[in-house]
Amino acid sequence: MTLNIAIIGAGPAGYYTAEAALKRWGGTARIDIIDRLPTPYGLIRAGVAPDHQSIKAVSKRYEATNLGAGVRFVGNVVIGRDVQIDELLKIYDAVVLSVGAPHDKPLGIPGDDLPGVLGSGAFVGWYNGHPDFAGLQVPLSHHGAAIIGNGNVAIDCARILAKTCEELETSDIAQHSVEALRQSAVRDIHIVGRRGPHQASFTTKEMGELGHLERAQPLVKPGDLPPIEEDAALDPGDRKTVTHLRNFAATPRGDKPITVHFEFFRRPVAVEGNGKAERLIVETTRLEDGKAVGTGELHAIPCGLVIACIGYRTATIPGVPYDEGLGRFPVDAAGRIFKGLYASGWARRGPSGTIGTNRPDGFAVVDAIGADVTAPNGGDAPAALDALLAARGVRTTHFGNWQALDAHEVSRARPGAPREKLVSLAEMLGLIG
Ligand code: NAP
């Protein structure tokens, strides 16, 4: 009997789950990939840096999945608003939450609500043309910007602030961001880490890129680097990353107008300013058992923009258990919330790993569904969902609509750029007609 599966979230986790289900059940399963946006691909479209097009090429693989037998994309549907989770559980044999972790983890320091303090989800969404953040005010008139966190998202944000518009022109960065960055006065970009170079989670390629920017030079204080012999204990990837940092520390200061300052062993304690962010106050730290411990020594980093790149939380969904401490759904080892309801990707494991890390998640969840659903309900779930949404006047989008929108975006791209994104829901729905 046909198995009906709803996957909520059309990002990498959702598509790898669909791919695993297709592999297991072939065309005998009906798979609806439902997303709150009219467009598919989640973080590939709105999270991966616009100047990292080779990573975005994986969307071709997701397209092939979506064109597989029995697979549909159902866009512009918000779970909890347009349809409830218990309704989906009645219609489908299994519901998989592949909704990612879209909410910025709060900084939780005094002044973190001042204008000019942004989470990386918002800043990245802004330069990637995510409809939620297209209207974000990003203050770029101060010479300083502080980026908190020592992960790849921090590097992405620093690189976007540091690149020239010419370097960005051939990416799919949103036009509103290119225009704002063209006027940017930011010259000192501070990447603030509460621990040291050996504890950072940057990766080699991303770190290496910082050494090849047209108008920006990375600066590392030699005193922040541990003795070189200690690099031997690192795994090979981290050793290469730290080698880049050592090279930056050894490179004489040139005349590039922008400096990316690595501020290791600095814990953010407050954002201060008169009605807006004007400086980030940091406390020097030392390591104790691998943890950052404050020394009481405070410094001010002058900045009009603070971007917290410190991790994300999954959004709550009415009717779904949520672990506040973990910031995601509580799951067992296979990704099961309870029989019939599952999670994959960041909604299952938290915000870590590369795009490909989501692939095994999909297989694990599909195995759990296979074990749990021994007697499919036998209904026509896609028809039931369509009827329910139509009765509520919900305007859905399907994969053909996306293909038309995709072609439109490609056709209006800047010379050399892959596409120019539409950044408003109204514009997208208007184009689809
Ligand atoms: P991440 O790698 O987990 O880094 C988060 C950083 O935030 C850590 O340095 C952490 O420091 C710091 N942090 C957390 N809470 C803090 C606080 N309250 N105050 C100060 N610092 C705090 O996360 P991410 O950069 O958001 O990246 C998420 C995932 O996406 C990662 O797996 C990343 O590799 C991946 N990603 C990959 C790429 C790529 O491959 N090109 C690009 C972007 C993202 P501690 O270590 O001290 O906790």
Short mmCIF file of C-alpha atoms and ligand atoms in Angstrom, two decimals:
data_model
loop_
_atom_site.label_atom_id
_atom_site.label_comp_id
_atom_site.label_asym_id
_atom_site.label_seq_id
_atom_site.Cartn_x
_atom_site.Cartn_y
_atom_site.Cartn_z
CA MET A 1 0.00 0.00 0.00
CA THR A 2 1.22 3.55 -0.75
CA LEU A 3 3.07 5.28 2.05
CA ASN A 4 2.32 9.00 2.50
CA ILE A 5 5.16 11.14 3.86
CA ALA A 6 5.17 14.88 4.56
CA ILE A 7 8.56 16.54 4.88
CA ILE A 8 8.38 19.99 6.39
CA GLY A 9 11.22 22.16 5.12
CA ALA A 10 12.63 22.19 1.58
CA GLY A 11 16.27 22.67 2.55
CA PRO A 12 19.12 20.16 2.44
CA ALA A 13 17.74 18.08 5.34
CA GLY A 14 14.33 17.86 3.68
CA TYR A 15 15.69 16.91 0.27
CA TYR A 16 18.09 14.30 1.64
CA THR A 17 15.17 12.78 3.55
CA ALA A 18 13.11 12.72 0.36
CA GLU A 19 16.05 11.22 -1.52
CA ALA A 20 16.39 8.44 1.07
CA ALA A 21 12.64 7.75 0.93
CA LEU A 22 12.72 7.60 -2.88
CA LYS A 23 15.65 5.19 -2.71
CA ARG A 24 13.83 2.94 -0.26
CA TRP A 25 10.30 2.97 -1.66
CA GLY A 26 10.84 4.12 -5.25
CA GLY A 27 7.68 5.57 -6.77
CA THR A 28 5.45 3.72 -4.33
CA ALA A 29 5.64 6.46 -1.69
CA ARG A 30 3.96 9.85 -2.02
CA ILE A 31 6.27 12.52 -0.69
CA ASP A 32 5.15 16.12 -0.14
CA ILE A 33 7.96 18.56 0.64
CA ILE A 34 6.22 21.51 2.29
CA ASP A 35 7.90 24.88 2.87
CA ARG A 36 6.79 28.19 4.30
CA LEU A 37 8.49 30.04 1.42
CA PRO A 38 7.25 29.85 -2.17
CA THR A 39 10.78 28.72 -3.14
CA PRO A 40 12.69 25.51 -2.35
CA TYR A 41 16.26 24.80 -1.18
CA GLY A 42 16.32 26.53 2.23
CA LEU A 43 19.86 27.31 3.35
CA ILE A 44 21.28 26.56 -0.11
CA ARG A 45 19.38 29.57 -1.39
CA ALA A 46 19.40 31.78 1.70
CA GLY A 47 22.22 30.58 3.96
CA VAL A 48 25.24 29.44 1.94
CA ALA A 49 27.40 32.44 1.10
CA PRO A 50 26.52 33.96 -2.29
CA ASP A 51 30.19 33.87 -3.34
CA HIS A 52 30.32 30.10 -2.73
CA GLN A 53 28.42 29.05 -5.84
CA SER A 54 30.07 25.63 -6.08
CA ILE A 55 28.34 24.63 -2.81
CA LYS A 56 25.01 25.84 -4.20
CA ALA A 57 25.37 23.49 -7.18
CA VAL A 58 23.98 20.73 -4.93
CA SER A 59 20.52 22.16 -5.64
CA LYS A 60 20.68 20.30 -9.00
CA ARG A 61 20.63 17.08 -6.98
CA TYR A 62 17.60 18.29 -5.01
CA GLU A 63 15.90 19.23 -8.27
CA ALA A 64 16.38 15.67 -9.52
CA THR A 65 14.81 14.39 -6.28
CA ASN A 66 11.88 16.73 -6.68
CA LEU A 67 11.34 15.50 -10.23
CA GLY A 68 11.26 11.90 -8.95
CA ALA A 69 8.03 9.88 -9.08
CA GLY A 70 5.57 10.74 -6.34
CA VAL A 71 7.48 13.78 -5.06
CA ARG A 72 5.85 17.22 -4.82
CA PHE A 73 7.02 20.61 -3.60
CA VAL A 74 4.24 22.48 -1.80
CA GLY A 75 5.41 26.02 -1.07
CA ASN A 76 3.98 29.02 0.79
CA VAL A 77 2.44 26.90 3.56
CA VAL A 78 3.15 27.79 7.18
CA ILE A 79 2.74 24.92 9.64
CA GLY A 80 0.91 26.12 12.73
CA ARG A 81 -0.84 28.89 10.75
CA ASP A 82 -2.21 27.32 7.55
CA VAL A 83 -2.27 23.74 8.77
CA GLN A 84 -1.65 22.16 12.15
CA ILE A 85 0.75 19.35 12.90
CA ASP A 86 -2.03 17.08 14.23
CA GLU A 87 -3.90 17.56 10.94
CA LEU A 88 -0.81 16.50 9.01
CA LEU A 89 -0.38 13.49 11.28
CA LYS A 90 -3.92 12.38 10.37
CA ILE A 91 -3.34 12.83 6.63
CA TYR A 92 0.17 11.34 6.34
CA ASP A 93 1.70 8.12 7.66
CA ALA A 94 4.83 10.03 8.66
CA VAL A 95 5.70 13.69 9.11
CA VAL A 96 9.38 14.70 9.13
CA LEU A 97 10.37 18.11 10.50
CA SER A 98 13.35 19.29 8.46
CA VAL A 99 12.82 22.89 9.42
CA GLY A 100 16.41 23.76 10.32
CA ALA A 101 17.32 26.26 13.01
CA PRO A 102 16.33 29.69 11.74
CA HIS A 103 16.37 31.66 14.99
CA ASP A 104 19.54 33.37 16.17
CA LYS A 105 20.76 32.27 19.58
CA PRO A 106 20.51 35.39 21.75
CA LEU A 107 23.76 37.01 22.87
CA GLY A 108 22.32 37.57 26.32
CA ILE A 109 24.50 40.55 27.30
CA PRO A 110 23.47 44.11 28.26
CA GLY A 111 22.86 46.23 25.17
CA ASP A 112 22.22 43.28 22.85
CA ASP A 113 18.89 44.90 21.91
CA LEU A 114 20.46 48.15 20.69
CA PRO A 115 19.99 49.07 17.02
CA GLY A 116 23.05 47.81 15.16
CA VAL A 117 23.17 44.46 16.97
CA LEU A 118 22.16 41.70 14.59
CA GLY A 119 22.14 37.93 14.63
CA SER A 120 23.93 36.17 11.81
CA GLY A 121 20.63 34.62 10.65
CA ALA A 122 19.33 38.12 9.97
CA PHE A 123 22.54 39.45 8.39
CA VAL A 124 23.06 36.37 6.23
CA GLY A 125 19.37 36.44 5.27
CA TRP A 126 19.75 40.09 4.28
CA TYR A 127 22.66 39.61 1.91
CA ASN A 128 21.12 36.42 0.55
CA GLY A 129 17.78 38.07 -0.25
CA HIS A 130 15.66 36.07 2.22
CA PRO A 131 12.20 37.72 2.17
CA ASP A 132 12.14 37.95 6.00
CA PHE A 133 15.24 40.15 6.03
CA ALA A 134 15.15 42.07 2.75
CA GLY A 135 14.17 45.24 4.64
CA LEU A 136 16.74 44.85 7.43
CA GLN A 137 18.59 48.03 8.41
CA VAL A 138 22.31 47.19 8.45
CA PRO A 139 24.29 50.16 9.78
CA LEU A 140 27.45 50.46 7.70
CA SER A 141 28.41 54.07 8.38
CA HIS A 142 30.86 53.35 11.27
CA HIS A 143 34.44 52.26 10.53
CA GLY A 144 34.17 49.34 12.98
CA ALA A 145 32.17 46.10 12.85
CA ALA A 146 32.37 43.35 15.47
CA ILE A 147 31.57 39.77 14.53
CA ILE A 148 31.15 37.48 17.51
CA GLY A 149 31.95 33.78 17.15
CA ASN A 150 34.78 31.69 15.75
CA GLY A 151 32.89 29.51 13.26
CA ASN A 152 32.47 29.56 9.49
CA VAL A 153 29.42 31.80 9.69
CA ALA A 154 31.62 34.48 11.28
CA ILE A 155 34.10 34.10 8.41
CA ASP A 156 31.29 34.35 5.84
CA CYS A 157 30.01 37.58 7.42
CA ALA A 158 33.50 39.08 7.63
CA ARG A 159 34.27 38.19 4.02
CA ILE A 160 31.06 39.75 2.71
CA LEU A 161 31.84 42.98 4.61
CA ALA A 162 35.43 42.92 3.38
CA LYS A 163 35.00 42.18 -0.31
CA THR A 164 34.76 44.86 -2.96
CA CYS A 165 31.50 45.14 -4.87
CA GLU A 166 33.42 43.94 -7.93
CA GLU A 167 34.38 40.79 -6.03
CA LEU A 168 30.71 40.29 -5.15
CA GLU A 169 29.21 41.21 -8.53
CA THR A 170 29.52 37.68 -9.90
CA SER A 171 27.80 36.13 -6.87
CA ASP A 172 24.05 35.95 -6.28
CA ILE A 173 24.17 38.45 -3.43
CA ALA A 174 20.96 40.49 -3.29
CA GLN A 175 21.15 43.76 -5.19
CA HIS A 176 19.99 45.77 -2.13
CA SER A 177 23.04 44.47 -0.25
CA VAL A 178 25.49 45.30 -3.05
CA GLU A 179 24.12 48.83 -3.05
CA ALA A 180 24.41 49.17 0.73
CA LEU A 181 27.90 47.63 0.80
CA ARG A 182 29.03 49.99 -1.95
CA GLN A 183 28.46 52.88 0.49
CA SER A 184 29.97 50.99 3.45
CA ALA A 185 32.43 52.84 5.71
CA VAL A 186 33.48 49.64 7.50
CA ARG A 187 37.26 49.40 7.58
CA ASP A 188 37.97 47.46 10.78
CA ILE A 189 36.26 44.09 11.04
CA HIS A 190 36.85 42.39 14.40
CA ILE A 191 36.23 38.64 14.64
CA VAL A 192 35.78 38.05 18.36
CA GLY A 193 36.37 34.58 19.82
CA ARG A 194 36.00 33.77 23.50
CA ARG A 195 38.64 31.04 23.18
CA GLY A 196 41.85 30.65 21.14
CA PRO A 197 42.98 29.62 17.66
CA HIS A 198 43.10 25.92 18.61
CA GLN A 199 39.50 26.00 19.85
CA ALA A 200 38.03 27.84 16.83
CA SER A 201 35.76 25.91 14.46
CA PHE A 202 36.81 27.70 11.24
CA THR A 203 37.67 25.40 8.35
CA THR A 204 40.74 25.57 6.13
CA LYS A 205 39.25 26.71 2.83
CA GLU A 206 37.23 29.50 4.44
CA MET A 207 40.28 30.68 6.41
CA GLY A 208 42.53 30.51 3.35
CA GLU A 209 40.15 32.73 1.35
CA LEU A 210 40.64 35.56 3.83
CA GLY A 211 44.28 35.74 2.77
CA HIS A 212 43.33 36.52 -0.84
CA LEU A 213 40.93 39.41 -0.56
CA GLU A 214 41.50 42.36 -2.84
CA ARG A 215 41.23 45.16 -0.30
CA ALA A 216 41.39 43.43 3.09
CA GLN A 217 44.18 41.96 5.18
CA PRO A 218 43.66 39.53 8.05
CA LEU A 219 45.58 40.38 11.21
CA VAL A 220 46.43 37.91 13.97
CA LYS A 221 48.36 38.86 17.12
CA PRO A 222 51.35 36.49 17.33
CA GLY A 223 50.89 36.33 21.11
CA ASP A 224 47.45 34.74 20.69
CA LEU A 225 48.96 31.69 18.97
CA PRO A 226 50.00 28.74 21.13
CA PRO A 227 53.56 27.36 20.75
CA ILE A 228 53.83 25.78 17.28
CA GLU A 229 54.68 22.34 18.73
CA GLU A 230 51.14 22.18 20.10
CA ASP A 231 49.72 22.16 16.55
CA ALA A 232 50.84 18.52 16.27
CA ALA A 233 47.93 17.50 18.52
CA LEU A 234 45.38 19.00 16.11
CA ASP A 235 43.66 16.95 13.43
CA PRO A 236 45.12 17.64 9.96
CA GLY A 237 42.31 19.99 8.86
CA ASP A 238 42.52 22.13 11.97
CA ARG A 239 46.32 22.16 11.69
CA LYS A 240 46.04 23.63 8.18
CA THR A 241 43.56 26.23 9.41
CA VAL A 242 45.88 27.24 12.24
CA THR A 243 48.75 27.38 9.74
CA HIS A 244 46.79 30.04 7.84
CA LEU A 245 46.42 31.98 11.10
CA ARG A 246 50.17 31.66 11.70
CA ASN A 247 50.83 32.97 8.18
CA PHE A 248 48.51 35.93 8.80
CA ALA A 249 50.37 36.67 12.03
CA ALA A 250 53.71 36.59 10.17
CA THR A 251 52.60 38.78 7.24
CA PRO A 252 53.78 42.39 7.50
CA ARG A 253 51.00 44.98 7.55
CA GLY A 254 50.37 46.12 3.97
CA ASP A 255 48.38 49.03 2.64
CA LYS A 256 45.02 47.39 2.06
CA PRO A 257 42.31 49.70 3.40
CA ILE A 258 40.36 47.05 5.35
CA THR A 259 41.68 44.99 8.25
CA VAL A 260 40.11 41.81 9.56
CA HIS A 261 41.30 41.71 13.18
CA PHE A 262 41.20 38.32 14.87
CA GLU A 263 40.39 39.02 18.52
CA PHE A 264 41.03 35.72 20.28
CA PHE A 265 40.51 35.25 24.02
CA ARG A 266 37.87 37.97 24.15
CA ARG A 267 34.47 37.35 25.75
CA PRO A 268 31.69 39.81 24.85
CA VAL A 269 30.22 41.37 27.99
CA ALA A 270 28.16 44.35 26.78
CA VAL A 271 27.21 46.48 23.81
CA GLU A 272 27.22 50.18 24.62
CA GLY A 273 26.16 53.33 22.83
CA ASN A 274 23.83 56.26 22.85
CA GLY A 275 20.62 54.75 21.47
CA LYS A 276 22.58 52.49 19.09
CA ALA A 277 25.60 50.22 19.11
CA GLU A 278 28.82 52.24 19.32
CA ARG A 279 31.20 49.80 20.98
CA LEU A 280 31.44 46.20 22.05
CA ILE A 281 32.92 45.67 25.48
CA VAL A 282 34.97 42.49 25.72
CA GLU A 283 36.75 40.84 28.61
CA THR A 284 40.09 39.12 28.10
CA THR A 285 39.88 35.41 28.87
CA ARG A 286 42.24 32.56 29.60
CA LEU A 287 41.60 28.87 29.09
CA GLU A 288 40.88 26.62 32.03
CA ASP A 289 40.16 22.98 31.13
CA GLY A 290 39.30 24.17 27.63
CA LYS A 291 36.77 26.71 28.92
CA ALA A 292 37.03 30.50 28.59
CA VAL A 293 37.38 32.17 31.98
CA GLY A 294 37.21 35.96 32.33
CA THR A 295 40.26 37.78 33.71
CA GLY A 296 38.44 41.00 34.59
CA GLU A 297 40.43 42.97 31.99
CA LEU A 298 38.02 44.92 29.76
CA HIS A 299 38.52 46.48 26.31
CA ALA A 300 36.21 48.47 24.07
CA ILE A 301 35.98 47.66 20.37
CA PRO A 302 34.54 50.69 18.54
CA CYS A 303 31.81 49.52 16.16
CA GLY A 304 28.42 50.52 14.80
CA LEU A 305 27.52 46.98 13.79
CA VAL A 306 27.67 43.86 15.93
CA ILE A 307 26.86 40.52 14.32
CA ALA A 308 26.43 37.57 16.67
CA CYS A 309 27.48 34.39 14.85
CA ILE A 310 27.07 32.15 17.87
CA GLY A 311 24.62 29.52 16.70
CA TYR A 312 20.93 29.03 16.06
CA ARG A 313 17.77 27.53 17.52
CA THR A 314 15.00 25.59 15.85
CA ALA A 315 11.63 27.38 15.83
CA THR A 316 8.87 25.90 17.98
CA ILE A 317 5.82 24.42 16.27
CA PRO A 318 2.46 24.27 18.09
CA GLY A 319 1.78 20.68 19.14
CA VAL A 320 5.41 19.51 18.85
CA PRO A 321 7.52 18.83 21.97
CA TYR A 322 10.52 21.17 22.26
CA ASP A 323 13.69 21.02 24.34
CA GLU A 324 14.37 24.62 25.44
CA GLY A 325 17.87 23.73 26.67
CA LEU A 326 18.91 22.22 23.36
CA GLY A 327 16.96 24.68 21.24
CA ARG A 328 15.48 21.90 19.10
CA PHE A 329 13.05 18.99 19.09
CA PRO A 330 13.77 16.09 21.46
CA VAL A 331 14.48 12.99 19.35
CA ASP A 332 15.75 9.46 19.83
CA ALA A 333 18.87 8.19 18.06
CA ALA A 334 16.97 7.65 14.81
CA GLY A 335 15.42 11.11 14.75
CA ARG A 336 12.03 9.99 16.09
CA ILE A 337 10.04 12.49 18.20
CA PHE A 338 7.29 9.90 18.53
CA LYS A 339 5.96 7.24 16.17
CA GLY A 340 4.75 9.11 13.10
CA LEU A 341 6.67 12.33 13.81
CA TYR A 342 10.40 12.67 13.07
CA ALA A 343 13.10 15.30 12.65
CA SER A 344 16.14 15.49 10.38
CA GLY A 345 19.00 17.93 9.87
CA TRP A 346 19.56 20.84 12.27
CA ALA A 347 16.06 20.35 13.76
CA ARG A 348 17.32 16.93 14.86
CA ARG A 349 20.99 17.48 15.75
CA GLY A 350 21.39 21.21 16.24
CA PRO A 351 23.20 23.69 13.97
CA SER A 352 26.42 21.92 13.09
CA GLY A 353 28.06 20.18 10.18
CA THR A 354 28.23 20.72 6.46
CA ILE A 355 25.43 20.37 3.91
CA GLY A 356 26.39 16.71 3.35
CA THR A 357 26.08 15.91 7.08
CA ASN A 358 22.32 15.99 6.55
CA ARG A 359 22.39 13.03 4.18
CA PRO A 360 22.85 10.25 6.74
CA ASP A 361 20.13 11.91 8.83
CA GLY A 362 17.68 11.34 5.99
CA PHE A 363 18.53 7.66 5.78
CA ALA A 364 18.22 7.21 9.57
CA VAL A 365 14.78 8.81 9.63
CA VAL A 366 13.59 6.80 6.65
CA ASP A 367 14.73 3.60 8.41
CA ALA A 368 12.74 4.65 11.48
CA ILE A 369 9.66 5.34 9.33
CA GLY A 370 10.09 1.94 7.67
CA ALA A 371 10.21 0.27 11.08
CA ASP A 372 7.27 2.23 12.53
CA VAL A 373 4.75 2.35 9.69
CA THR A 374 3.73 -1.24 9.14
CA ALA A 375 0.18 -0.42 8.02
CA PRO A 376 -0.02 2.75 5.87
CA ASN A 377 -3.35 4.57 6.12
CA GLY A 378 -3.94 4.10 2.41
CA GLY A 379 -5.37 7.58 1.80
CA ASP A 380 -4.46 10.03 -0.94
CA ALA A 381 -2.55 12.46 1.26
CA PRO A 382 -1.62 15.01 -1.46
CA ALA A 383 -5.29 15.34 -2.45
CA ALA A 384 -6.33 15.64 1.19
CA LEU A 385 -3.72 18.36 1.85
CA ASP A 386 -4.71 20.28 -1.27
CA ALA A 387 -8.39 20.15 -0.30
CA LEU A 388 -7.69 21.33 3.23
CA LEU A 389 -5.48 24.22 2.09
CA ALA A 390 -7.86 25.23 -0.69
CA ALA A 391 -10.76 25.34 1.80
CA ARG A 392 -8.68 27.76 3.89
CA GLY A 393 -7.78 29.91 0.91
CA VAL A 394 -4.06 29.13 1.17
CA ARG A 395 -2.25 29.90 -2.05
CA THR A 396 0.36 27.21 -2.55
CA THR A 397 3.23 27.07 -5.02
CA HIS A 398 4.49 23.95 -6.78
CA PHE A 399 7.76 22.93 -8.39
CA GLY A 400 6.71 24.20 -11.83
CA ASN A 401 6.12 27.64 -10.28
CA TRP A 402 9.62 27.53 -8.83
CA GLN A 403 11.08 26.56 -12.20
CA ALA A 404 9.39 29.61 -13.77
CA LEU A 405 10.64 31.86 -10.97
CA ASP A 406 14.11 30.37 -11.25
CA ALA A 407 14.20 31.10 -15.00
CA HIS A 408 13.03 34.67 -14.31
CA GLU A 409 15.74 35.25 -11.71
CA VAL A 410 18.41 33.85 -14.03
CA SER A 411 17.18 36.04 -16.91
CA ARG A 412 17.51 39.27 -14.89
CA ALA A 413 20.96 38.53 -13.39
CA ARG A 414 23.73 41.14 -13.39
CA PRO A 415 26.37 40.36 -16.04
CA GLY A 416 28.47 37.45 -14.77
CA ALA A 417 26.10 36.67 -11.87
CA PRO A 418 24.08 33.45 -11.71
CA ARG A 419 20.76 35.13 -10.82
CA GLU A 420 19.11 38.17 -9.31
CA LYS A 421 16.75 36.96 -6.60
CA LEU A 422 13.26 38.23 -6.02
CA VAL A 423 13.25 39.23 -2.36
CA SER A 424 9.60 39.81 -1.55
CA LEU A 425 6.87 37.21 -1.19
CA ALA A 426 4.38 39.48 -2.97
CA GLU A 427 6.74 39.85 -5.93
CA MET A 428 7.29 36.09 -6.08
CA LEU A 429 3.59 35.27 -5.91
CA GLY A 430 2.83 38.05 -8.40
CA LEU A 431 5.27 36.56 -10.89
CA ILE A 432 3.81 33.12 -10.47
CA GLY A 433 0.37 34.61 -11.16
P1 NAP B 1 29.91 27.14 15.09
O1 NAP B 1 30.92 26.60 14.16
O2 NAP B 1 29.31 26.25 16.11
O3 NAP B 1 30.55 28.42 15.82
C1 NAP B 1 29.86 29.12 16.82
C2 NAP B 1 30.85 30.02 17.54
O4 NAP B 1 30.11 30.81 18.44
C3 NAP B 1 31.90 29.26 18.37
O5 NAP B 1 33.14 29.88 18.18
C4 NAP B 1 31.41 29.47 19.81
O6 NAP B 1 32.45 29.52 20.74
C5 NAP B 1 30.79 30.85 19.70
N1 NAP B 1 29.83 31.14 20.74
C6 NAP B 1 28.73 30.44 21.08
N2 NAP B 1 28.05 31.07 22.06
C7 NAP B 1 28.77 32.19 22.35
C8 NAP B 1 28.60 33.25 23.27
N3 NAP B 1 27.54 33.28 24.09
N4 NAP B 1 29.53 34.23 23.30
C9 NAP B 1 30.59 34.20 22.48
N5 NAP B 1 30.80 33.23 21.58
C10 NAP B 1 29.90 32.23 21.52
O7 NAP B 1 28.64 27.74 14.32
P2 NAP B 1 28.44 28.60 13.00
O8 NAP B 1 29.62 29.39 12.63
O9 NAP B 1 27.13 29.27 13.25
O10 NAP B 1 28.22 27.49 11.89
C11 NAP B 1 27.15 26.54 11.98
C12 NAP B 1 27.52 25.32 11.15
O11 NAP B 1 27.44 25.64 9.77
C13 NAP B 1 28.93 24.85 11.42
O12 NAP B 1 28.97 23.45 11.41
C14 NAP B 1 29.68 25.43 10.25
O13 NAP B 1 30.88 24.75 9.93
C15 NAP B 1 28.66 25.32 9.14
N6 NAP B 1 28.98 26.28 8.08
C16 NAP B 1 29.79 25.84 7.10
C17 NAP B 1 30.17 26.72 6.11
C18 NAP B 1 31.07 26.22 5.02
O14 NAP B 1 31.37 25.03 4.99
N7 NAP B 1 31.53 27.07 4.15
C19 NAP B 1 29.76 28.04 6.12
C20 NAP B 1 28.93 28.47 7.16
C21 NAP B 1 28.56 27.56 8.14
P3 NAP B 1 32.86 28.22 21.60
O15 NAP B 1 33.56 27.31 20.66
O16 NAP B 1 33.74 28.78 22.66
O17 NAP B 1 31.58 27.65 22.12
#
